[in-house]
mmCIF file of C-alpha atoms in Angstrom:
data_model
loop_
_atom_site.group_PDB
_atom_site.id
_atom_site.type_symbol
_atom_site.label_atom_id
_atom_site.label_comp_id
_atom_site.label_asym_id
_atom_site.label_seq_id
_atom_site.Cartn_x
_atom_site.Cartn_y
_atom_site.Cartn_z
ATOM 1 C CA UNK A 1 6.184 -6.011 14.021
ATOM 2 C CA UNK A 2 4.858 -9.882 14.426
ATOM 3 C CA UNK A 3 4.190 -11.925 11.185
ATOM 4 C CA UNK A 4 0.876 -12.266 12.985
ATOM 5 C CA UNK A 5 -0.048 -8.797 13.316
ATOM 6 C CA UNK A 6 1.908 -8.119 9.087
ATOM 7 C CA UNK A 7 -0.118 -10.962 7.967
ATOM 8 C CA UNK A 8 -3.918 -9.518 9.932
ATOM 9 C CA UNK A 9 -2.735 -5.749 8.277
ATOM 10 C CA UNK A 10 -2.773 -7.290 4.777
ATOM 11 C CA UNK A 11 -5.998 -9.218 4.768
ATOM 12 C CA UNK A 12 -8.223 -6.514 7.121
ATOM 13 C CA UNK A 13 -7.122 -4.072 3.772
ATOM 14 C CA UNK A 14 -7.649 -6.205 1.223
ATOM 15 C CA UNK A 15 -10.967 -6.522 2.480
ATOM 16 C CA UNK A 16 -13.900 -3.786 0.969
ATOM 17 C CA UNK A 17 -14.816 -0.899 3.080
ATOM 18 C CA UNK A 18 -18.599 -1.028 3.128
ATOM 19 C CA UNK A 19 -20.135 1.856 2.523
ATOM 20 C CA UNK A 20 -24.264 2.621 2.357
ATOM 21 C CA UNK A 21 -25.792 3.399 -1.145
ATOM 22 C CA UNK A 22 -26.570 6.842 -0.654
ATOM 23 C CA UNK A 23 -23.028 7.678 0.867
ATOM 24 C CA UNK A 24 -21.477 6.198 -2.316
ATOM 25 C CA UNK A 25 -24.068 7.551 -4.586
ATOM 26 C CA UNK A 26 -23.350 10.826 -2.975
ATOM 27 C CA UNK A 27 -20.030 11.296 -3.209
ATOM 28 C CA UNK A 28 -19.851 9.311 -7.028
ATOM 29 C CA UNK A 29 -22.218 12.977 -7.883
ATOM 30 C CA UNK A 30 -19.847 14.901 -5.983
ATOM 31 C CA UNK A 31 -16.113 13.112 -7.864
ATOM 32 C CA UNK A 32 -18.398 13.722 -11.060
ATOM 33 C CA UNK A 33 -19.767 17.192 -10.177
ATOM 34 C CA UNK A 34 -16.174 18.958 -8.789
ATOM 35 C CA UNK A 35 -15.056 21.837 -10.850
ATOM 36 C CA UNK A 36 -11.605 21.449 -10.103
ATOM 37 C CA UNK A 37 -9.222 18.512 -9.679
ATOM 38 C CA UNK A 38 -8.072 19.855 -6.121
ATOM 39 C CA UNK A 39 -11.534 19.582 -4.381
ATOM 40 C CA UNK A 40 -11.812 16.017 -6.073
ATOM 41 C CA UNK A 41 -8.201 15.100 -4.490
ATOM 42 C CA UNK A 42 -9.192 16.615 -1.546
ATOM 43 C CA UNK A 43 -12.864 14.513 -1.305
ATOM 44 C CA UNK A 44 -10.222 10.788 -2.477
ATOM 45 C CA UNK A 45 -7.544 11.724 0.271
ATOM 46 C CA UNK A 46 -11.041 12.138 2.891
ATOM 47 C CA UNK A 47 -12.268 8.152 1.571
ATOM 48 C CA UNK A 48 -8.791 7.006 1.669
ATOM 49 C CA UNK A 49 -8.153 8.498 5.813
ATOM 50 C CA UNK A 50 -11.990 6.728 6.482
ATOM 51 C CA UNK A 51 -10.594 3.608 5.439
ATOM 52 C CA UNK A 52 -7.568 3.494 7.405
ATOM 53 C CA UNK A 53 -9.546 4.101 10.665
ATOM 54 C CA UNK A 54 -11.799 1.614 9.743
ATOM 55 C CA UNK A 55 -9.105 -1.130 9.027
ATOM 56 C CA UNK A 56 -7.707 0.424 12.601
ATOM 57 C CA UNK A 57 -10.434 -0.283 13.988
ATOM 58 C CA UNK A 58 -10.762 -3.564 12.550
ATOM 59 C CA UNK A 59 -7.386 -4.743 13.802
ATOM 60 C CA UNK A 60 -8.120 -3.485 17.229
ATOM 61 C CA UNK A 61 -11.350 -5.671 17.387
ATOM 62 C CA UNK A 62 -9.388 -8.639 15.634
ATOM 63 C CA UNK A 63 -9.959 -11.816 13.443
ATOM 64 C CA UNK A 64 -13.439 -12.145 12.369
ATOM 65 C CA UNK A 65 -12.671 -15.829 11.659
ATOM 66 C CA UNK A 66 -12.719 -18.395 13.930
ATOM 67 C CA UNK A 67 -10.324 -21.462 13.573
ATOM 68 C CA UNK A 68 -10.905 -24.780 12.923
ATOM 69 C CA UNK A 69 -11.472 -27.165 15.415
ATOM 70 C CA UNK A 70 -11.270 -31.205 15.248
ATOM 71 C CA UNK A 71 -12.458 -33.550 17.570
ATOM 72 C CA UNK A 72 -10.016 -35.617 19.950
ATOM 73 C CA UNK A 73 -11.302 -38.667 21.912
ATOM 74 C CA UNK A 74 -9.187 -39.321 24.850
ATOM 75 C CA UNK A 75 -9.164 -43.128 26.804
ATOM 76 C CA UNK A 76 -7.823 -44.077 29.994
ATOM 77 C CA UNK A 77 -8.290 -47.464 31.470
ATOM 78 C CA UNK A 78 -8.817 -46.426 35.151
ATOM 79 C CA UNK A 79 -10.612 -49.831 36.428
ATOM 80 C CA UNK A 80 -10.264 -48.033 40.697
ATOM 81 C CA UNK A 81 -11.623 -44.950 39.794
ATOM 82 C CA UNK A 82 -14.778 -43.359 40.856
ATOM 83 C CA UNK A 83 -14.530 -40.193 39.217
ATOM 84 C CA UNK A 84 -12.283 -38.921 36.305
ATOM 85 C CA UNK A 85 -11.433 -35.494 34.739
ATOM 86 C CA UNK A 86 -8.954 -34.092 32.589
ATOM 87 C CA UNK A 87 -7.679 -30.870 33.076
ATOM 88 C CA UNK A 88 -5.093 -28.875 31.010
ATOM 89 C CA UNK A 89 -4.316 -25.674 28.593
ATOM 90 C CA UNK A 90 -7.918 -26.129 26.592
ATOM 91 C CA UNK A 91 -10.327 -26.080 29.707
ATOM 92 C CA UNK A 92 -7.737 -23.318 31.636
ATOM 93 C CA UNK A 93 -6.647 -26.379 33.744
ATOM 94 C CA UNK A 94 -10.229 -25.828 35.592
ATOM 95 C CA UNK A 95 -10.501 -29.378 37.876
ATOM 96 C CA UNK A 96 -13.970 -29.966 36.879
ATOM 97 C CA UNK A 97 -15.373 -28.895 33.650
ATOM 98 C CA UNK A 98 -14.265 -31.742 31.782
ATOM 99 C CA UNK A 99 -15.524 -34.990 32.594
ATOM 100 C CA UNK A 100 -14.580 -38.529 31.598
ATOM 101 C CA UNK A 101 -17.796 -40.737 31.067
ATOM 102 C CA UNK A 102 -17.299 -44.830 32.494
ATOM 103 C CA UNK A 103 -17.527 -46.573 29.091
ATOM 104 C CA UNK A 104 -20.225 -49.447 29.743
ATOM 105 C CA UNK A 105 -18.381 -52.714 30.973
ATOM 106 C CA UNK A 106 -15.569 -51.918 30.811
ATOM 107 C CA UNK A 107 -12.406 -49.709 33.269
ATOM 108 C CA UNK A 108 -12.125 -47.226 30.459
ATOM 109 C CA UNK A 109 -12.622 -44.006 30.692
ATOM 110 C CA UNK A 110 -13.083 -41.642 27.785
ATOM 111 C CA UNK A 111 -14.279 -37.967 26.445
ATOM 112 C CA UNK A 112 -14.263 -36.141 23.448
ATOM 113 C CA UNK A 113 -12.294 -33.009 23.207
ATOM 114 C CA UNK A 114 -13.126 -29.974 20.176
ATOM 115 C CA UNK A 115 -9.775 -28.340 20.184
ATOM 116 C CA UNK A 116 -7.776 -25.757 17.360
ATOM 117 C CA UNK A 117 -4.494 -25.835 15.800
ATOM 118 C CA UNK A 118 -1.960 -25.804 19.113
ATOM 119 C CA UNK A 119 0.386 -27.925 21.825
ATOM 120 C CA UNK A 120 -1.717 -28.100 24.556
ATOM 121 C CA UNK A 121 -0.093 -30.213 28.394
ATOM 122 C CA UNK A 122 -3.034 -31.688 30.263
ATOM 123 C CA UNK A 123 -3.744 -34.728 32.628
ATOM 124 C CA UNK A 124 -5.649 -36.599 34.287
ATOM 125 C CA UNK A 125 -7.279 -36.330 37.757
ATOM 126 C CA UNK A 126 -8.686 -39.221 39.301
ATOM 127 C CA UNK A 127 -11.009 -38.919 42.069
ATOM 128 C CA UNK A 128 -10.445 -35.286 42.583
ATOM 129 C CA UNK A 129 -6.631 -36.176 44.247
ATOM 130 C CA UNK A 130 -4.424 -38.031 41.838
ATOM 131 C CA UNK A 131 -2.852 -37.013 38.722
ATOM 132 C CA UNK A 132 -2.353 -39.620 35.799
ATOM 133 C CA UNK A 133 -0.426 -38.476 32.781
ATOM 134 C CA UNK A 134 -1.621 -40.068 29.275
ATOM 135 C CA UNK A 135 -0.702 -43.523 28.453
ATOM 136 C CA UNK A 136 -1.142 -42.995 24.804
ATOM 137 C CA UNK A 137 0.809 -39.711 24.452
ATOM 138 C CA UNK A 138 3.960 -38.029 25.166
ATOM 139 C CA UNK A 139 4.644 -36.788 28.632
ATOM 140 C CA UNK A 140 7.409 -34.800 30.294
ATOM 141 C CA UNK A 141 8.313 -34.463 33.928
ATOM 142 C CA UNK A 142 6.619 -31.420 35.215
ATOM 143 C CA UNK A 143 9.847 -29.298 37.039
ATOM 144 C CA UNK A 144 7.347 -26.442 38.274
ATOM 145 C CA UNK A 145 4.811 -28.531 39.842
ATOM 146 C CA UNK A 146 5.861 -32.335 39.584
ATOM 147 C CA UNK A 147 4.884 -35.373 38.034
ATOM 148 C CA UNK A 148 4.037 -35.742 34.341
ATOM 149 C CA UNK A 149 2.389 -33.876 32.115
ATOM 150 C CA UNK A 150 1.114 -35.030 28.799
ATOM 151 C CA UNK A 151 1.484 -33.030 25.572
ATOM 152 C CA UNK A 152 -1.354 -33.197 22.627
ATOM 153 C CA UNK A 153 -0.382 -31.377 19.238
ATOM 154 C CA UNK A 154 -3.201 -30.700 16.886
ATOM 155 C CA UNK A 155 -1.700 -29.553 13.612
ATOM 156 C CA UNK B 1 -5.415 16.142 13.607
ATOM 157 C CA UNK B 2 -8.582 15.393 15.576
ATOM 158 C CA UNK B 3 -9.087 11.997 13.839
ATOM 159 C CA UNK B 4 -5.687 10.889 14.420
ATOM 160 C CA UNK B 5 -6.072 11.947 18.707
ATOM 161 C CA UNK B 6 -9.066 9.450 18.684
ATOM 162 C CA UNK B 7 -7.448 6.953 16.994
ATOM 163 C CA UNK B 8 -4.626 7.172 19.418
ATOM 164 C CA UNK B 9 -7.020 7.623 22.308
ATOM 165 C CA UNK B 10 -8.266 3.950 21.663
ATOM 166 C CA UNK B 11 -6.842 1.223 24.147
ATOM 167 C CA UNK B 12 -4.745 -1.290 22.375
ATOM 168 C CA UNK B 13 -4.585 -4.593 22.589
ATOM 169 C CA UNK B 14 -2.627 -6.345 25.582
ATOM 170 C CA UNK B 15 -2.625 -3.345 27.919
ATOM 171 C CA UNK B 16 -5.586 -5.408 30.086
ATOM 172 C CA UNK B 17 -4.966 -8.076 32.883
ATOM 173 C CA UNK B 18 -6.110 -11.305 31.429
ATOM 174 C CA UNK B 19 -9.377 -11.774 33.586
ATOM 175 C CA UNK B 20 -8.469 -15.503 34.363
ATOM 176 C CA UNK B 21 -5.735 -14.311 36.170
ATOM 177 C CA UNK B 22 -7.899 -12.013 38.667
ATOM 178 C CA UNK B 23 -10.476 -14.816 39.007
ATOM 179 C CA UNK B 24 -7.766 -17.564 40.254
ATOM 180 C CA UNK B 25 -4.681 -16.029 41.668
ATOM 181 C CA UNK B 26 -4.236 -13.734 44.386
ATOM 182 C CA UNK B 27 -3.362 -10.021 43.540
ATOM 183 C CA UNK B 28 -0.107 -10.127 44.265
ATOM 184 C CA UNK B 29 0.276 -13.390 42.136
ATOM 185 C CA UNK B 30 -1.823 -11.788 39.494
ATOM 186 C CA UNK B 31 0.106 -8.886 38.962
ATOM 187 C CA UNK B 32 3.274 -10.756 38.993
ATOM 188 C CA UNK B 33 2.287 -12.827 36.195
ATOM 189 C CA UNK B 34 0.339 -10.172 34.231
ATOM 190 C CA UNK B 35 3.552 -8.221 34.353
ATOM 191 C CA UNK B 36 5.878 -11.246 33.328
ATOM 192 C CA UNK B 37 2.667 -11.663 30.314
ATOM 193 C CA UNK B 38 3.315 -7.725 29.328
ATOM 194 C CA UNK B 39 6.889 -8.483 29.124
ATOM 195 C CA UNK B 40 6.704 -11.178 26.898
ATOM 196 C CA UNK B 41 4.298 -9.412 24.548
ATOM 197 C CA UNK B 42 6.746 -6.805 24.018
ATOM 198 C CA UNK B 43 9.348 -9.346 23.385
ATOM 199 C CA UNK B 44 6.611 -10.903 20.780
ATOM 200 C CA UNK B 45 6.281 -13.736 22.482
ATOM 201 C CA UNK B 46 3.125 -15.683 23.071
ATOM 202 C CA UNK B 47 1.489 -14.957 26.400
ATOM 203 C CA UNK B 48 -0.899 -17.599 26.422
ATOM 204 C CA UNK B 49 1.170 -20.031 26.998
ATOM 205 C CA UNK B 50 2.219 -18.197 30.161
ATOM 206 C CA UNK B 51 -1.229 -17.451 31.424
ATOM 207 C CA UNK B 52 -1.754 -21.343 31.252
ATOM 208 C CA UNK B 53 1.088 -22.800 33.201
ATOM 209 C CA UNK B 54 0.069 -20.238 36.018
ATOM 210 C CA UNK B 55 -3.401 -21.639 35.634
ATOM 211 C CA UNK B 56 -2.033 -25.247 36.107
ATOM 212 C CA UNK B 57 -0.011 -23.923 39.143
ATOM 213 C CA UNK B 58 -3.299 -22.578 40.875
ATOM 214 C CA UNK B 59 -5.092 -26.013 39.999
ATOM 215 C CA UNK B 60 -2.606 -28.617 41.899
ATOM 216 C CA UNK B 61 -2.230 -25.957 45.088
ATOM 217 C CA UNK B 62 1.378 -24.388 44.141
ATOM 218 C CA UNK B 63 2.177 -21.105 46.545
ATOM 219 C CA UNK B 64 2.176 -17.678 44.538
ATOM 220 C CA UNK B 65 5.798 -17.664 44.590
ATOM 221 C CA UNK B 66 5.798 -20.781 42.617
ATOM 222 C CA UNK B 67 3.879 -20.191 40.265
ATOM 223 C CA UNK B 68 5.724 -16.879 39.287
ATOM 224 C CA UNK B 69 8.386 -18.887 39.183
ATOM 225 C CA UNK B 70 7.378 -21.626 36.780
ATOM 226 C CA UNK B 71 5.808 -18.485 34.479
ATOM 227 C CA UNK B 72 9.606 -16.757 34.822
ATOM 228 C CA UNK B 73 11.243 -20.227 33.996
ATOM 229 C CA UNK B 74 8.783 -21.236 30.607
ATOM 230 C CA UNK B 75 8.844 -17.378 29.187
ATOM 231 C CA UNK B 76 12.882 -17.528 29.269
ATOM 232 C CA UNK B 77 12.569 -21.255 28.019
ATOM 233 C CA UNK B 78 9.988 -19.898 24.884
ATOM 234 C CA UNK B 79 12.783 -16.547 24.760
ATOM 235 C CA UNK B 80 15.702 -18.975 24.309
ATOM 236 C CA UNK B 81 13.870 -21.842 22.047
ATOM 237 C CA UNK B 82 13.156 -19.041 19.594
ATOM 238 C CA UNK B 83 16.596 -17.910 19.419
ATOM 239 C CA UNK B 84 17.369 -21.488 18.759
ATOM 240 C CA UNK B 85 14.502 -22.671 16.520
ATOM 241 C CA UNK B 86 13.972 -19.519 14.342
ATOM 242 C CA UNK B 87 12.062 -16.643 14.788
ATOM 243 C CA UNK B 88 8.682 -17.784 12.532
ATOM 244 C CA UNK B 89 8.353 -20.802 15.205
ATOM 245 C CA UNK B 90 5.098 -21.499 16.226
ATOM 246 C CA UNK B 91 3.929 -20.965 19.794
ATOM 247 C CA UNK B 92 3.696 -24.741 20.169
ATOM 248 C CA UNK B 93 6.898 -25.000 19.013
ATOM 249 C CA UNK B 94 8.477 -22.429 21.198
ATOM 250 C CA UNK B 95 6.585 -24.558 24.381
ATOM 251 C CA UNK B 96 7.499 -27.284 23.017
ATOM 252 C CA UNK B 97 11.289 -26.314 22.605
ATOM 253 C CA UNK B 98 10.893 -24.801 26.348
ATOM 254 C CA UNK B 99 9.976 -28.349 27.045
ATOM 255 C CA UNK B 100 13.086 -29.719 25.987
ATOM 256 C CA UNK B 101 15.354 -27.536 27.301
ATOM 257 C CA UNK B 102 13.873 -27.558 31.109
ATOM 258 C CA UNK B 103 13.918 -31.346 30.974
ATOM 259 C CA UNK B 104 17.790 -31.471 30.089
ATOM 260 C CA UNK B 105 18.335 -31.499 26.749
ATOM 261 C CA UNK B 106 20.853 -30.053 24.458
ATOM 262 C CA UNK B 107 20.552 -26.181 23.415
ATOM 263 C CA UNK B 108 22.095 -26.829 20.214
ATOM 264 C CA UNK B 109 20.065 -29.661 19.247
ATOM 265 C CA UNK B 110 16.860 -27.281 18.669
ATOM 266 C CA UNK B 111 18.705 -25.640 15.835
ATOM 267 C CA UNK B 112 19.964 -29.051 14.384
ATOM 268 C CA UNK B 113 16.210 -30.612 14.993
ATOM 269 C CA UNK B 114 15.034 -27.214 12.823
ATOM 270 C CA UNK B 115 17.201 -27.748 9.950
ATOM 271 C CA UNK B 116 16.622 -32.166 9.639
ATOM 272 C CA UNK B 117 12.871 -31.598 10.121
ATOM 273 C CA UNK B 118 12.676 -28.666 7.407
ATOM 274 C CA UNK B 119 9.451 -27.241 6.855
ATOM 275 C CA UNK B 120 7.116 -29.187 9.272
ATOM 276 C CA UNK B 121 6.028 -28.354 12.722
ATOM 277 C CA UNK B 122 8.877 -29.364 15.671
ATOM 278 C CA UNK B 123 5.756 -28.914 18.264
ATOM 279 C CA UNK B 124 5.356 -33.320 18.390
ATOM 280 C CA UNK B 125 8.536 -34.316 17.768
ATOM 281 C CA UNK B 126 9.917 -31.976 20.145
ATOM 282 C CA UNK B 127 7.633 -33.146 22.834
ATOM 283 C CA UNK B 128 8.740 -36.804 21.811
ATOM 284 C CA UNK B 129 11.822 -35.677 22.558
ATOM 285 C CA UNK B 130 11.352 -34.561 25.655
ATOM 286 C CA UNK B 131 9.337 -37.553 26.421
ATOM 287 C CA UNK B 132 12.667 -39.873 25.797
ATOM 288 C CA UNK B 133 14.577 -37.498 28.320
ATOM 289 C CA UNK B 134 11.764 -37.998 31.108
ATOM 290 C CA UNK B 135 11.831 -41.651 30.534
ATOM 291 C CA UNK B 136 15.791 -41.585 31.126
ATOM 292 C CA UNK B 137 17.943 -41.383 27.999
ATOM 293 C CA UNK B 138 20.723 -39.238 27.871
ATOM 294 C CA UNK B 139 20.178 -35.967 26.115
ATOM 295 C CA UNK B 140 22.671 -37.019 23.340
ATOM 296 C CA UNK B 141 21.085 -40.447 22.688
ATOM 297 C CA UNK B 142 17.345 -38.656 22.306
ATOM 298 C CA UNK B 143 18.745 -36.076 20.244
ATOM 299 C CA UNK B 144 20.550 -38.227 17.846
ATOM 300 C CA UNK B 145 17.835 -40.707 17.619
ATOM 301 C CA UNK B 146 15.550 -37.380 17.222
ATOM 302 C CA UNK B 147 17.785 -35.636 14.297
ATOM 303 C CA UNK B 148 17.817 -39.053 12.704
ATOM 304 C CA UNK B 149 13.953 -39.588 12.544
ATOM 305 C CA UNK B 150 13.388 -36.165 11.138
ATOM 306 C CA UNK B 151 15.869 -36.651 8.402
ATOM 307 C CA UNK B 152 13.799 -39.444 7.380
ATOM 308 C CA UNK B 153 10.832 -37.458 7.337
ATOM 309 C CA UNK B 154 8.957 -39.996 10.372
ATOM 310 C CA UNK B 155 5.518 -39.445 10.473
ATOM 311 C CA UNK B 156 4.279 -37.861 13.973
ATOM 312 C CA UNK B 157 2.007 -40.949 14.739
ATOM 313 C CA UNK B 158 5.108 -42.894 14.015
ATOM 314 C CA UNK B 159 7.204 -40.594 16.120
ATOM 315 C CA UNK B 160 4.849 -41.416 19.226
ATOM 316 C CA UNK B 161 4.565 -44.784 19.165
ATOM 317 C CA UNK B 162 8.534 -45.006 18.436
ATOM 318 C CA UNK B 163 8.470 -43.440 22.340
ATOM 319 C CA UNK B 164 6.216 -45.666 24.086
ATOM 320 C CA UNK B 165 8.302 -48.382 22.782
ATOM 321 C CA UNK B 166 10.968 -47.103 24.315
ATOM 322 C CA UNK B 167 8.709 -47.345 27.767
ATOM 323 C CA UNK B 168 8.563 -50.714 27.392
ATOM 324 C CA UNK B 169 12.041 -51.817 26.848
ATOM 325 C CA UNK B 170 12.388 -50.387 30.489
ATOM 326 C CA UNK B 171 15.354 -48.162 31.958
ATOM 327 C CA UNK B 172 17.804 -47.168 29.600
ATOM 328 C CA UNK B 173 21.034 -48.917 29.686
ATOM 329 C CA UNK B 174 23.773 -50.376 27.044
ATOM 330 C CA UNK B 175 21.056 -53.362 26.324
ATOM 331 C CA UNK B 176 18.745 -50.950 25.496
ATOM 332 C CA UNK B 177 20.653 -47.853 23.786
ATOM 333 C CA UNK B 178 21.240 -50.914 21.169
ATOM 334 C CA UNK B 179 17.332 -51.590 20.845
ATOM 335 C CA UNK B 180 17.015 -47.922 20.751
ATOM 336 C CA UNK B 181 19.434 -47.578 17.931
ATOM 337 C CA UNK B 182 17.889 -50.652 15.877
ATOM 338 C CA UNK B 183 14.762 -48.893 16.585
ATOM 339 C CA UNK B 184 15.739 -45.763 14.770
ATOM 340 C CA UNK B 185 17.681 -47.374 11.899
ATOM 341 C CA UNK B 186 14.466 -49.688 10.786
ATOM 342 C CA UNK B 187 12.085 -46.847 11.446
ATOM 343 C CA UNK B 188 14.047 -44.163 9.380
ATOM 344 C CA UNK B 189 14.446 -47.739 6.794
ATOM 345 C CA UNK B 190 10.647 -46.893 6.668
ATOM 346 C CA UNK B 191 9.691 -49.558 8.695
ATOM 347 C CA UNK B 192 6.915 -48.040 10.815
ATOM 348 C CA UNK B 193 6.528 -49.465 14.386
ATOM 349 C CA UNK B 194 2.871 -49.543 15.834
ATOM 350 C CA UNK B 195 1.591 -50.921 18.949
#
């Protein structure tokens, strides 16, 4: 079992079950009402089973939260280019969705990214042909698929 | 009894092709890599990760065969990093380490780069690392200069402009293994190098 899925366990049960007020005020008159302490184990043991398929549940639907995100500018002086994108792990290395905007008077090139917590490779494609790894960050050689690729950590 | 068949009757989590892959790859290609994605899962392994580098496969033209094989090559890369690394490593860290090993460098140093760095994330300074090995060093001169930097506790902003540094003192050669070395002694002397 991952730490991931020990750690989502604990917090989805620490979490209240909610409950309407005429289902609680209900069974409250039934605990108080029982004649005998079997039918009021036997109404507990019925809450208790309800709340495990709810935290089921809750697992199977996952995190409620979302994670933080931070913005990161990227630059690229680029003083040929007609056209520049960045592609990579946070725009599912999709050619076009991410453009860099000409800053005015000048050859660099520059967007702002809103990424989470991760390592995420990306580059640069200039003119929809040519890829440019990151001046300004680590890069590896790319074995699968050649040339560089550029690594951004957010912690 | 009837409760617990419709709690088992629910789909779980991980059982479903990730959609991207459908949308990109060919069906062959996509059921290759959704199975190599399954596999990893059960090995609790990140698939993401896996999903992405076929993504980046489809988006500069590689053949399906290529891409399965890059997905094969990083999930036994994140397997092995996390045998060396620890098993509570990250998912950066375990692409990270994959980065390291696939561009030469030493198996053994991931555990030694674990223990100098303590509790702080490898995912920056391993891709540092890996950085020095694409720009030419030898894996035992980036992984000493490495382990020595995390024993001093460099910062990560330090760590990356400590490599493009190194880019400009050129091709690595005895000149420059010496400027590398100086490089590490006044940086882990706290001297921080910036651009």
């Amino acid at each position: 079992m991952s730490d991931g899925l020990i750690a989502r366990v604990a917090r989805t049960l620490r979490e209240p079950v909610p409950v309407s007020q005429g289902f609680d005020r209900r069974l409250s008159e039934r605990l108080a009402g029982a004649a005998n302490a079997r039918e009021r184990r036997l109404v507990r043991r019925a809450g208790l089973a309800v709340a495990a398929l709810l935290a089921f549940l809750a697992l199977q639907l996952g995190p409620v939260s979302s994670p933080a995100v931070r913005p990161v500018e990227l630059v690229i002086d680029l003083p040929e280019a007609g056209s520049v994108t960045v592609v990579g792990d946070f725009n599912d290395w999709d050619r076009s969705r991410t453009r860099l905007e000409r800053v005015a008077h000048s050859s660099r090139w520059r967007t702002t990214l809103r990424l989470g917590e991760g390592l995420y490779r990306y580059a640069f494609l200039v003119d929809g042909e040519q890829w440019f790894p990151d001046p300004g960050r680590p890069s590896a050689a790319d074995p699968d698929f050649g040339g560089q690729v550029s690594v951004l950590a957010v912690e | 009894m009837a409760l617990l068949v419709v709690v088992l009757a629910l789909p779980t989590r991980g059982v479903a092709q990730d959609p991207r892959l459908a949308a990109r790859l060919d069906p062959s290609t996509a059921r290759r890599v959704d199975s190599l994605v399954q596999l990893n899962a059960r090995a609790g392994l990140p698939g993401e990760p896996l999903v992405q580098i076929a993504l980046e496969g489809h988006s500069k033209g590689a053949t399906g065969e290529r891409i399965v094989a890059a997905v094969e090559a990083l999930g036994a890369g994140m397997a092995r990093s996390r045998d060396l690394l620890g098993p509570g490593s990250s998912s950066a860290e375990l692409v990270a380490g994959a980065m390291w090993l696939r561009s030469g460098g030493a198996p053994a140093d991931l555990s030694e780069f674990r223990t100098a760095g303590g509790r702080r994330s490898l995912a920056l300074p391993l891709s540092v690392a890996a950085d020095l090995l694409k720009l030419g060093w030898p894996s035992d001169e980036a992984g000493t200069a490495m382990r020595s930097l995390l024993e001093a506790r460099v910062a990560d902003a330090d760590l990356v402009a400590f490599s493009k540094r190194l880019d400009q003192l050129g091709k690595p050669s005895a000149r420059t293994a010496d400027a590398l070395r100086q490089e590490v002694v006044r940086m882990t002397a706290g001297q921080a190098v910036r651009p």
